[in-house]
Short mmCIF file of C-alpha atoms in Angstrom, two decimals:
data_model
loop_
_atom_site.label_atom_id
_atom_site.label_comp_id
_atom_site.label_asym_id
_atom_site.label_seq_id
_atom_site.Cartn_x
_atom_site.Cartn_y
_atom_site.Cartn_z
CA MET A 1 97.73 61.32 118.98
CA ASP A 2 100.46 64.02 119.40
CA PRO A 3 99.88 66.41 116.44
CA ARG A 4 103.74 66.06 115.71
CA GLU A 5 102.98 62.27 115.05
CA GLN A 6 100.03 62.87 112.81
CA THR A 7 100.47 62.80 109.01
CA ILE A 8 100.10 66.09 107.37
CA PHE A 9 99.25 67.30 103.81
CA ALA A 10 99.15 70.65 101.95
CA LEU A 11 99.25 72.36 98.67
CA SER A 12 102.87 72.90 98.02
CA SER A 13 102.54 75.02 94.71
CA GLY A 14 100.81 78.16 93.81
CA ARG A 15 97.33 79.26 94.52
CA PRO A 16 94.66 77.70 92.25
CA PRO A 17 93.78 77.83 89.53
CA THR A 18 97.06 76.67 87.96
CA ALA A 19 98.10 74.27 85.23
CA ILE A 20 99.57 71.84 87.70
CA ALA A 21 99.21 71.66 91.47
CA ILE A 22 101.54 69.78 93.78
CA VAL A 23 100.00 68.38 97.07
CA ARG A 24 102.52 67.13 99.43
CA VAL A 25 101.87 64.37 102.21
CA SER A 26 104.34 63.65 105.06
CA GLY A 27 104.04 61.10 108.02
CA ALA A 28 103.48 57.49 108.82
CA GLN A 29 100.14 57.26 106.86
CA ALA A 30 101.87 58.67 103.62
CA GLY A 31 102.19 55.03 102.22
CA THR A 32 98.65 53.92 103.16
CA ILE A 33 97.35 57.05 101.45
CA VAL A 34 99.28 56.44 98.26
CA ASP A 35 97.96 52.77 98.06
CA ALA A 36 94.50 53.74 98.68
CA LEU A 37 94.26 56.76 96.16
CA SER A 38 96.41 55.40 93.47
CA GLY A 39 95.82 51.74 93.73
CA GLU A 40 99.53 50.79 94.13
CA ARG A 41 102.69 52.34 95.59
CA PRO A 42 105.03 53.45 92.75
CA PRO A 43 108.86 52.68 93.02
CA PRO A 44 110.80 55.16 95.25
CA ARG A 45 111.72 58.47 93.59
CA ARG A 46 110.18 57.60 90.21
CA ALA A 47 107.42 59.70 88.77
CA THR A 48 104.39 57.27 87.95
CA PHE A 49 101.18 58.09 86.27
CA ALA A 50 97.97 57.02 88.22
CA ARG A 51 94.24 57.78 88.38
CA LEU A 52 93.38 59.00 91.83
CA ARG A 53 90.20 57.73 93.48
CA ASP A 54 88.60 58.64 96.68
CA PRO A 55 87.79 56.18 99.44
CA GLN A 56 84.37 55.73 97.90
CA GLY A 57 85.89 54.88 94.51
CA GLU A 58 85.03 58.01 92.67
CA ALA A 59 87.71 59.28 90.21
CA ILE A 60 89.45 62.51 91.46
CA ASP A 61 91.92 63.17 88.53
CA ASP A 62 94.73 61.72 86.68
CA ALA A 63 97.96 62.44 88.37
CA VAL A 64 101.63 61.93 88.61
CA VAL A 65 102.45 60.23 92.02
CA LEU A 66 105.89 60.27 93.55
CA TRP A 67 106.96 58.26 96.62
CA PHE A 68 109.85 59.13 99.01
CA PRO A 69 110.13 56.45 101.86
CA GLY A 70 111.83 57.90 104.88
CA PRO A 71 114.38 58.74 106.00
CA ALA A 72 115.57 59.50 102.59
CA SER A 73 113.12 62.27 102.19
CA ALA A 74 112.81 66.04 102.57
CA THR A 75 111.30 65.81 106.08
CA GLY A 76 112.83 62.42 107.04
CA GLU A 77 109.43 60.93 107.35
CA ASP A 78 107.55 58.98 104.49
CA VAL A 79 106.65 61.61 101.92
CA ALA A 80 104.31 61.40 98.97
CA GLU A 81 103.49 64.08 96.23
CA PHE A 82 100.52 64.13 93.95
CA HIS A 83 100.82 66.29 90.91
CA VAL A 84 97.33 67.01 89.75
CA HIS A 85 95.51 69.52 87.55
CA GLY A 86 95.25 72.72 89.49
CA GLY A 87 91.70 73.47 89.61
CA ARG A 88 89.78 74.41 92.63
CA ALA A 89 87.47 71.52 92.40
CA VAL A 90 90.25 69.05 91.82
CA LEU A 91 92.12 70.20 94.90
CA ALA A 92 88.93 70.25 97.01
CA ALA A 93 88.03 66.74 96.00
CA LEU A 94 91.82 65.67 96.73
CA PHE A 95 91.86 67.27 100.17
CA ALA A 96 88.49 65.75 101.21
CA ALA A 97 89.85 62.41 100.39
CA LEU A 98 93.10 62.96 102.39
CA ALA A 99 91.15 64.18 105.38
CA HIS A 100 89.09 61.10 105.31
CA PHE A 101 92.08 58.97 106.77
CA LYS A 102 92.67 58.58 110.40
CA ASP A 103 95.31 60.77 111.97
CA VAL A 104 95.73 62.82 108.91
CA ARG A 105 95.19 66.61 108.94
CA PRO A 106 96.27 69.85 107.09
CA ALA A 107 99.73 71.09 107.76
CA GLU A 108 100.52 74.21 109.70
CA PRO A 109 102.69 77.02 108.16
CA GLY A 110 106.26 75.84 107.96
CA GLU A 111 105.37 72.32 109.46
CA PHE A 112 107.18 70.32 106.57
CA THR A 113 110.39 72.39 107.19
CA ARG A 114 109.91 72.05 110.93
CA ARG A 115 109.63 68.24 110.62
CA ALA A 116 112.98 68.33 108.54
CA PHE A 117 114.62 70.27 111.12
CA GLU A 118 113.40 68.05 113.99
CA ASN A 119 114.39 64.95 112.21
CA GLY A 120 118.08 66.28 111.56
CA LYS A 121 117.66 66.82 107.70
CA ILE A 122 118.61 70.57 108.12
CA ASP A 123 119.70 72.84 110.96
CA LEU A 124 118.07 76.00 112.05
CA THR A 125 120.34 78.38 109.96
CA GLU A 126 119.41 76.26 106.92
CA ALA A 127 115.64 76.40 107.78
CA GLU A 128 116.01 80.21 108.21
CA GLY A 129 117.71 80.27 104.76
CA LEU A 130 114.95 78.52 103.25
CA ASP A 131 112.40 81.08 104.73
CA ASP A 132 114.52 83.80 103.40
CA LEU A 133 114.69 82.42 99.97
CA ILE A 134 110.98 82.09 100.01
CA HIS A 135 110.63 85.77 100.79
CA ALA A 136 113.48 87.03 98.72
CA ASP A 137 112.37 90.00 96.55
CA THR A 138 115.77 90.65 94.85
CA ASP A 139 118.70 88.75 93.20
CA ARG A 140 121.11 89.67 95.97
CA GLN A 141 118.76 88.46 98.56
CA ARG A 142 118.09 85.25 96.71
CA ARG A 143 121.98 84.67 96.53
CA GLN A 144 122.53 85.10 100.26
CA ALA A 145 119.49 82.94 101.09
CA LEU A 146 120.56 80.33 98.95
CA ARG A 147 124.13 80.34 100.55
CA GLN A 148 122.39 80.01 104.00
CA LEU A 149 120.31 77.15 102.81
CA HIS A 150 123.49 75.37 101.60
CA GLY A 151 125.18 75.72 105.06
CA LEU A 152 127.20 78.86 104.76
CA LEU A 153 126.84 79.69 108.42
CA GLY A 154 125.76 76.12 109.66
CA ASP A 155 128.81 74.38 108.49
CA LYS A 156 131.07 77.00 110.02
CA ALA A 157 129.09 76.96 113.37
CA ARG A 158 129.41 73.23 113.55
CA HIS A 159 133.14 73.34 112.92
CA TRP A 160 133.66 75.95 115.63
CA ARG A 161 131.36 74.05 118.17
CA GLN A 162 133.40 70.88 117.63
CA GLN A 163 136.76 72.73 118.17
CA ILE A 164 135.35 74.28 121.50
CA ILE A 165 134.36 70.74 122.58
CA ASP A 166 137.72 69.46 121.81
CA ALA A 167 139.23 72.34 123.72
CA ALA A 168 136.99 71.72 126.71
CA ALA A 169 137.95 67.91 126.53
CA LEU A 170 141.53 68.90 127.11
CA VAL A 171 140.81 71.33 129.83
CA GLU A 172 138.49 68.74 131.79
CA ALA A 173 141.22 66.09 131.27
CA GLY A 174 143.51 68.24 133.05
CA ILE A 175 140.97 68.50 135.90
CA ASP A 176 140.87 64.79 136.07
CA PHE A 177 144.70 64.42 136.29
CA ALA A 178 145.22 67.31 138.78
CA ASP A 179 147.31 65.35 141.14
CA GLU A 180 149.75 64.50 138.12
CA GLY A 181 151.86 67.48 138.62
CA ASP A 182 152.62 69.26 135.34
CA VAL A 183 149.87 67.37 133.46
CA PRO A 184 147.07 69.98 133.86
CA GLU A 185 149.21 72.79 132.29
CA GLN A 186 150.52 70.65 129.59
CA LEU A 187 146.67 70.29 128.50
CA LEU A 188 145.49 73.73 129.35
CA ALA A 189 148.13 75.46 127.16
CA PRO A 190 147.17 73.89 123.83
CA ALA A 191 143.48 73.99 124.67
CA LEU A 192 143.71 77.83 125.22
CA ALA A 193 145.89 78.52 122.11
CA LYS A 194 142.99 76.64 120.11
CA VAL A 195 140.47 78.88 121.84
CA ALA A 196 142.41 82.12 121.18
CA LYS A 197 142.56 81.33 117.51
CA LEU A 198 138.84 80.35 117.39
CA LYS A 199 137.89 83.65 119.17
CA ASP A 200 139.63 85.49 116.51
CA GLU A 201 137.91 83.52 113.69
CA ILE A 202 134.51 84.46 115.15
CA GLU A 203 135.34 88.08 115.74
CA GLN A 204 136.67 88.35 112.06
CA ALA A 205 133.33 86.88 110.85
CA LEU A 206 131.23 89.29 112.86
CA ALA A 207 133.37 92.19 111.64
CA ALA A 208 133.02 91.00 107.99
CA SER A 209 129.21 90.67 108.36
CA ALA A 210 128.48 93.95 109.82
CA ARG A 211 126.12 94.67 106.73
CA SER A 212 125.09 91.38 105.58
CA GLU A 213 122.06 91.06 107.90
CA ARG A 214 120.74 94.35 106.44
CA LEU A 215 120.46 92.67 103.00
CA ARG A 216 117.39 90.80 104.42
CA ASP A 217 115.52 94.10 105.03
CA GLY A 218 117.16 96.45 102.46
CA LEU A 219 118.98 99.91 102.28
CA VAL A 220 116.89 102.64 103.80
CA VAL A 221 116.80 105.86 101.70
CA ALA A 222 114.68 108.75 102.92
CA ILE A 223 113.61 111.66 100.77
CA VAL A 224 113.50 114.96 102.97
CA GLY A 225 112.90 118.52 102.41
CA ALA A 226 110.51 121.41 102.77
CA PRO A 227 106.96 121.31 101.60
CA ASN A 228 106.35 121.39 97.85
CA VAL A 229 109.80 120.75 96.65
CA GLY A 230 108.74 117.63 94.71
CA LYS A 231 109.46 114.82 97.37
CA SER A 232 106.51 112.85 96.25
CA THR A 233 107.06 113.44 92.44
CA LEU A 234 110.71 112.09 92.95
CA MET A 235 109.46 108.93 94.86
CA ASN A 236 106.93 108.31 91.94
CA ALA A 237 109.75 108.80 89.46
CA LEU A 238 112.08 106.47 91.11
CA VAL A 239 109.58 103.58 91.57
CA ARG A 240 108.09 104.37 88.15
CA ARG A 241 104.45 104.29 89.34
CA GLU A 242 102.05 106.62 91.36
CA VAL A 243 102.55 105.66 95.02
CA ALA A 244 102.24 109.13 96.64
CA ILE A 245 99.77 111.81 96.08
CA VAL A 246 101.44 114.88 94.27
CA SER A 247 99.63 118.35 95.17
CA PRO A 248 100.71 121.90 94.97
CA HIS A 249 99.21 122.44 98.45
CA ALA A 250 101.62 122.30 101.36
CA GLY A 251 101.27 119.55 103.93
CA THR A 252 99.74 116.98 101.51
CA THR A 253 102.27 114.30 102.75
CA ARG A 254 101.60 114.00 106.55
CA ASP A 255 102.74 110.46 107.30
CA VAL A 256 105.84 108.31 106.23
CA ILE A 257 105.26 106.55 103.00
CA GLU A 258 107.43 103.47 102.27
CA VAL A 259 108.02 101.51 99.08
CA GLN A 260 110.14 98.58 98.40
CA LEU A 261 112.49 99.02 95.36
CA ASP A 262 114.67 96.55 93.57
CA LEU A 263 117.78 98.60 92.77
CA ASP A 264 120.16 96.70 90.48
CA GLY A 265 119.46 93.54 92.54
CA TYR A 266 119.80 95.27 95.90
CA PRO A 267 116.79 95.79 98.13
CA VAL A 268 115.98 99.30 98.92
CA THR A 269 113.17 100.95 101.19
CA LEU A 270 112.35 104.29 99.75
CA ILE A 271 110.88 106.65 102.24
CA ASP A 272 108.84 109.98 101.34
CA THR A 273 108.28 112.11 104.43
CA ALA A 274 106.29 115.08 105.38
CA GLY A 275 107.66 118.57 104.34
CA ILE A 276 109.81 119.94 107.25
CA ARG A 277 108.79 123.31 108.27
CA ASP A 278 107.31 125.11 111.38
CA THR A 279 103.56 124.60 111.61
CA SER A 280 100.81 124.95 114.01
CA ASP A 281 98.85 122.02 112.75
CA PRO A 282 99.16 119.32 115.37
CA VAL A 283 98.86 116.49 112.65
CA GLU A 284 101.50 118.02 110.51
CA GLN A 285 103.70 118.57 113.46
CA GLU A 286 103.60 114.86 114.06
CA GLY A 287 104.44 114.29 110.43
CA VAL A 288 107.39 116.60 110.56
CA ARG A 289 108.59 114.77 113.78
CA ARG A 290 108.36 111.33 112.06
CA ALA A 291 110.26 112.72 109.02
CA LYS A 292 113.11 113.84 111.20
CA ALA A 293 113.11 110.46 113.12
CA ARG A 294 113.14 108.38 109.78
CA ALA A 295 115.77 110.51 108.27
CA GLY A 296 117.91 110.00 111.32
CA ASP A 297 117.51 106.20 111.04
CA ALA A 298 118.06 106.01 107.37
CA ASP A 299 121.14 104.81 105.58
CA LEU A 300 121.10 107.59 102.91
CA VAL A 301 119.27 110.82 103.08
CA LEU A 302 118.18 112.74 99.80
CA TRP A 303 117.62 116.37 100.74
CA LEU A 304 115.44 117.82 98.07
CA THR A 305 115.39 121.57 97.35
CA GLU A 306 114.44 123.79 94.44
CA THR A 307 116.92 126.59 95.05
CA ASP A 308 120.29 127.15 96.42
CA SER A 309 118.77 128.41 99.79
CA VAL A 310 119.33 125.82 102.56
CA ALA A 311 117.82 127.94 105.45
CA GLU A 312 115.11 125.32 105.88
CA HIS A 313 117.66 122.64 106.66
CA ASP A 314 118.30 123.94 110.16
CA GLY A 315 117.31 121.57 112.83
CA LEU A 316 117.39 118.26 110.84
CA ASP A 317 120.35 117.00 112.94
CA LEU A 318 121.36 113.79 111.06
CA PRO A 319 123.90 111.51 112.79
CA ARG A 320 127.46 112.05 111.47
CA ASP A 321 127.66 108.66 109.73
CA VAL A 322 124.46 109.15 107.73
CA PRO A 323 125.35 110.48 104.12
CA CYS A 324 123.20 113.32 102.89
CA TRP A 325 123.06 114.22 99.27
CA LEU A 326 121.55 117.47 98.11
CA VAL A 327 119.16 117.12 94.99
CA ARG A 328 118.15 120.26 93.39
CA ASN A 329 114.76 119.77 91.79
CA LYS A 330 112.48 121.60 89.27
CA LEU A 331 115.08 122.30 86.57
CA ASP A 332 112.16 122.24 84.15
CA LEU A 333 110.82 125.43 85.97
CA THR A 334 114.06 127.22 86.64
CA PRO A 335 116.39 126.23 83.57
CA VAL A 336 120.14 127.14 84.07
CA SER A 337 123.27 125.89 82.21
CA ALA A 338 125.08 122.81 83.13
CA ALA A 339 128.07 124.87 84.51
CA GLU A 340 125.58 126.99 86.64
CA GLN A 341 123.99 123.86 88.00
CA GLU A 342 127.16 122.37 89.19
CA ALA A 343 128.55 125.59 90.76
CA GLY A 344 125.10 126.28 92.30
CA ASN A 345 124.67 122.92 93.73
CA LEU A 346 128.21 122.58 95.10
CA ALA A 347 127.65 125.96 96.89
CA ALA A 348 124.27 124.67 98.19
CA GLY A 349 126.06 121.44 99.34
CA ARG A 350 128.47 123.42 101.38
CA LYS A 351 125.69 125.70 102.81
CA LEU A 352 123.78 122.35 103.69
CA PHE A 353 126.40 121.28 106.20
CA ASP A 354 127.21 124.83 107.31
CA GLY A 355 123.43 125.35 107.93
CA GLY A 356 123.61 122.78 110.88
CA ILE A 357 122.45 119.45 109.58
CA ARG A 358 125.55 118.03 111.08
CA ALA A 359 127.71 120.35 112.90
CA GLY A 360 131.51 119.93 112.59
CA VAL A 361 131.21 118.05 109.08
CA ALA A 362 133.15 120.05 106.55
CA GLU A 363 132.80 117.79 103.43
CA PRO A 364 130.01 119.07 101.12
CA ALA A 365 127.32 116.78 100.10
CA ARG A 366 127.09 114.99 96.91
CA CYS A 367 124.90 117.17 94.69
CA PHE A 368 122.48 116.50 91.83
CA ALA A 369 120.34 118.58 89.62
CA ILE A 370 117.16 117.04 88.30
CA SER A 371 113.51 117.40 87.19
CA ALA A 372 111.67 114.74 88.75
CA ALA A 373 108.63 115.67 86.66
CA ARG A 374 110.36 115.72 83.27
CA GLY A 375 113.27 113.36 84.00
CA ASP A 376 116.20 115.61 83.60
CA GLY A 377 119.13 114.31 85.62
CA MET A 378 117.27 111.14 86.79
CA PRO A 379 119.62 108.66 85.15
CA GLU A 380 122.62 110.06 87.02
CA LEU A 381 120.80 110.13 90.30
CA ILE A 382 119.59 106.48 89.87
CA GLY A 383 123.15 105.47 88.71
CA ALA A 384 124.54 107.15 91.93
CA LEU A 385 121.95 105.27 94.09
CA GLN A 386 122.97 101.97 92.58
CA SER A 387 126.60 102.55 93.12
CA PHE A 388 125.92 103.55 96.62
CA ALA A 389 123.92 100.41 97.30
CA GLY A 390 126.66 98.27 95.72
CA GLN A 391 129.37 99.82 97.83
CA TYR A 392 127.09 99.62 101.07
CA PHE A 393 126.63 95.92 100.65
CA ALA A 394 129.99 95.01 99.11
CA VAL A 395 131.64 93.94 102.36
CA GLY A 396 128.53 92.14 103.90
CA GLU A 397 127.07 90.34 100.75
CA SER A 398 129.22 87.29 101.37
CA GLY A 399 129.06 87.50 105.19
CA LEU A 400 127.93 84.70 107.45
CA VAL A 401 125.55 86.74 109.41
CA ALA A 402 121.91 87.00 107.92
CA ARG A 403 119.90 87.61 111.02
CA THR A 404 120.19 89.45 114.31
CA ARG A 405 119.91 86.18 116.14
CA HIS A 406 123.01 84.88 114.50
CA ARG A 407 124.96 87.94 115.24
CA GLU A 408 123.88 87.86 119.04
CA LEU A 409 124.74 84.15 119.43
CA LEU A 410 128.10 84.50 117.71
CA ARG A 411 128.87 87.59 119.83
CA THR A 412 128.01 85.59 122.92
CA ALA A 413 130.20 82.79 121.95
CA ALA A 414 133.19 84.95 121.26
CA ASP A 415 132.70 86.89 124.57
CA LEU A 416 132.65 83.55 126.46
CA LEU A 417 135.72 82.32 124.64
CA HIS A 418 137.51 85.50 125.74
CA ARG A 419 136.38 85.10 129.40
CA SER A 420 137.79 81.43 129.16
CA ILE A 421 141.19 82.75 128.34
CA GLU A 422 140.96 85.29 131.17
CA ALA A 423 140.03 82.67 133.53
CA ARG A 424 143.31 80.90 133.17
CA GLU A 425 144.71 82.01 136.50
CA LEU A 426 141.38 81.41 138.32
CA GLY A 427 141.41 77.58 137.74
CA GLU A 428 140.58 74.99 135.09
CA GLU A 429 137.19 74.52 136.37
CA LEU A 430 136.16 78.20 135.44
CA VAL A 431 137.85 77.89 131.98
CA ALA A 432 135.70 74.66 131.35
CA GLU A 433 132.53 76.37 132.36
CA GLU A 434 133.05 79.21 130.00
CA LEU A 435 133.83 76.89 127.18
CA ARG A 436 130.67 74.90 127.87
CA GLY A 437 128.70 78.12 127.62
CA ALA A 438 130.24 78.92 124.20
CA ALA A 439 129.38 75.51 123.10
CA VAL A 440 125.82 76.05 123.98
CA ALA A 441 125.63 79.29 122.35
CA LEU A 442 126.75 77.78 119.05
CA GLY A 443 124.30 74.88 119.56
CA ARG A 444 121.49 77.40 119.97
CA LEU A 445 122.51 78.94 116.69
CA LEU A 446 122.24 75.57 114.98
CA GLY A 447 118.95 74.78 116.77
CA ARG A 448 120.41 71.71 118.65
CA VAL A 449 120.43 73.06 122.19
CA ASP A 450 117.57 74.63 124.20
CA VAL A 451 115.55 76.38 121.33
CA GLU A 452 112.01 74.99 121.75
CA ASP A 453 110.93 78.52 122.65
CA LEU A 454 112.26 79.85 119.30
CA LEU A 455 110.75 77.23 117.04
CA ASP A 456 107.26 78.68 116.99
CA VAL A 457 108.50 82.21 116.18
CA ILE A 458 110.71 81.00 113.50
CA PHE A 459 108.38 78.82 111.57
CA ARG A 460 105.13 80.81 112.03
CA ASP A 461 106.14 83.00 109.14
CA PHE A 462 106.78 80.06 106.66
CA CYS A 463 104.20 79.47 103.84
CA ILE A 464 101.72 76.67 104.37
CA GLY A 465 103.03 73.61 102.48
CA LYS A 466 106.71 74.36 103.08
#
């Protein structure tokens, strides 16, 4: 039997031992399994107490059984759920009983969701939203994933695709009536007007979603500076645990250290880098190279120093659009007044840009004075980081695009719509062909056209039992 036609089962709750475990079964054999294990099939969608017994009649556990006949189920197939006590021995006995039935096997990762997609219960954007919801680490990621799961992009894409199909029908009707004089032009004009409006809608959605897909991966903040200025101490202070080795010896950090941080609900990847300096040590040279590379790819750079001297900043060469904040550390060792701190940091900030990080940028960096070891100034720095993250994601948080795949297919659709408008003078056949291509791009977005090669990639990262 084709594996896709077999009945599958899996643990759909947390790793045992737990108070309650949920075992889900989906497929043509689900009803037979319920009858055999519980003695009778409960009413649909009604929780029913039953004592489960294996095929030899041995009691497995007292359970709550739920029965969802297809197609009115999560997967579109017959589905059963067994809510049992979450001990390892109970689950082992239940799994052994399930595996006893013919054409019944353990589920692969994401197989329940894949069957829901293949049976038309959800589209591909909703399946991706479910995956993002499972892997969401922060509240903002949860909100975005939930919107995708509820059809934020899928509903829009279906509407756009239907409009393209309607416009293409008008154009092809004009081709069919080519011998009727002015009929083709009467049909082509309103079709292209619809296409132009639709193209603008998709491009506006792309522009508004420029940063929304970054919400899945998080904002990247790189801590950069010379050796022994306290970069690792600052990272430990920001994440509130010891993730980086702190040592007075230069060159302790030789590779890039990354930590995920929940910053007021926004996901942030914090990067501690090797101290930037000239060195003859080939390992440390590689660390410095990586530090500069990650700083150039970051969304925000915190340049850490312990003095107003910025000679060591030369050669970092950040892109012009990457903000760089100057953070003066070790105030516990070099105490100065608040006024002196502010004046000194502003002067250092101006020197920071004058020193060659970004030639031609006149605006001074934002400046902070802290003691990462003692905590001085840390609330102000953390507050500024929270504000930066909020402003960074403000535009994209409600955007349609959550993945690179979404953006690329929407961009393709918009480009093909533009080409269909430009093809007006070349003939209705070319216009219709470009419109068909745009409809296919949106079909691929939804997972309804030519996406078999994508499915294994998308579903392999799901949890088993989901």
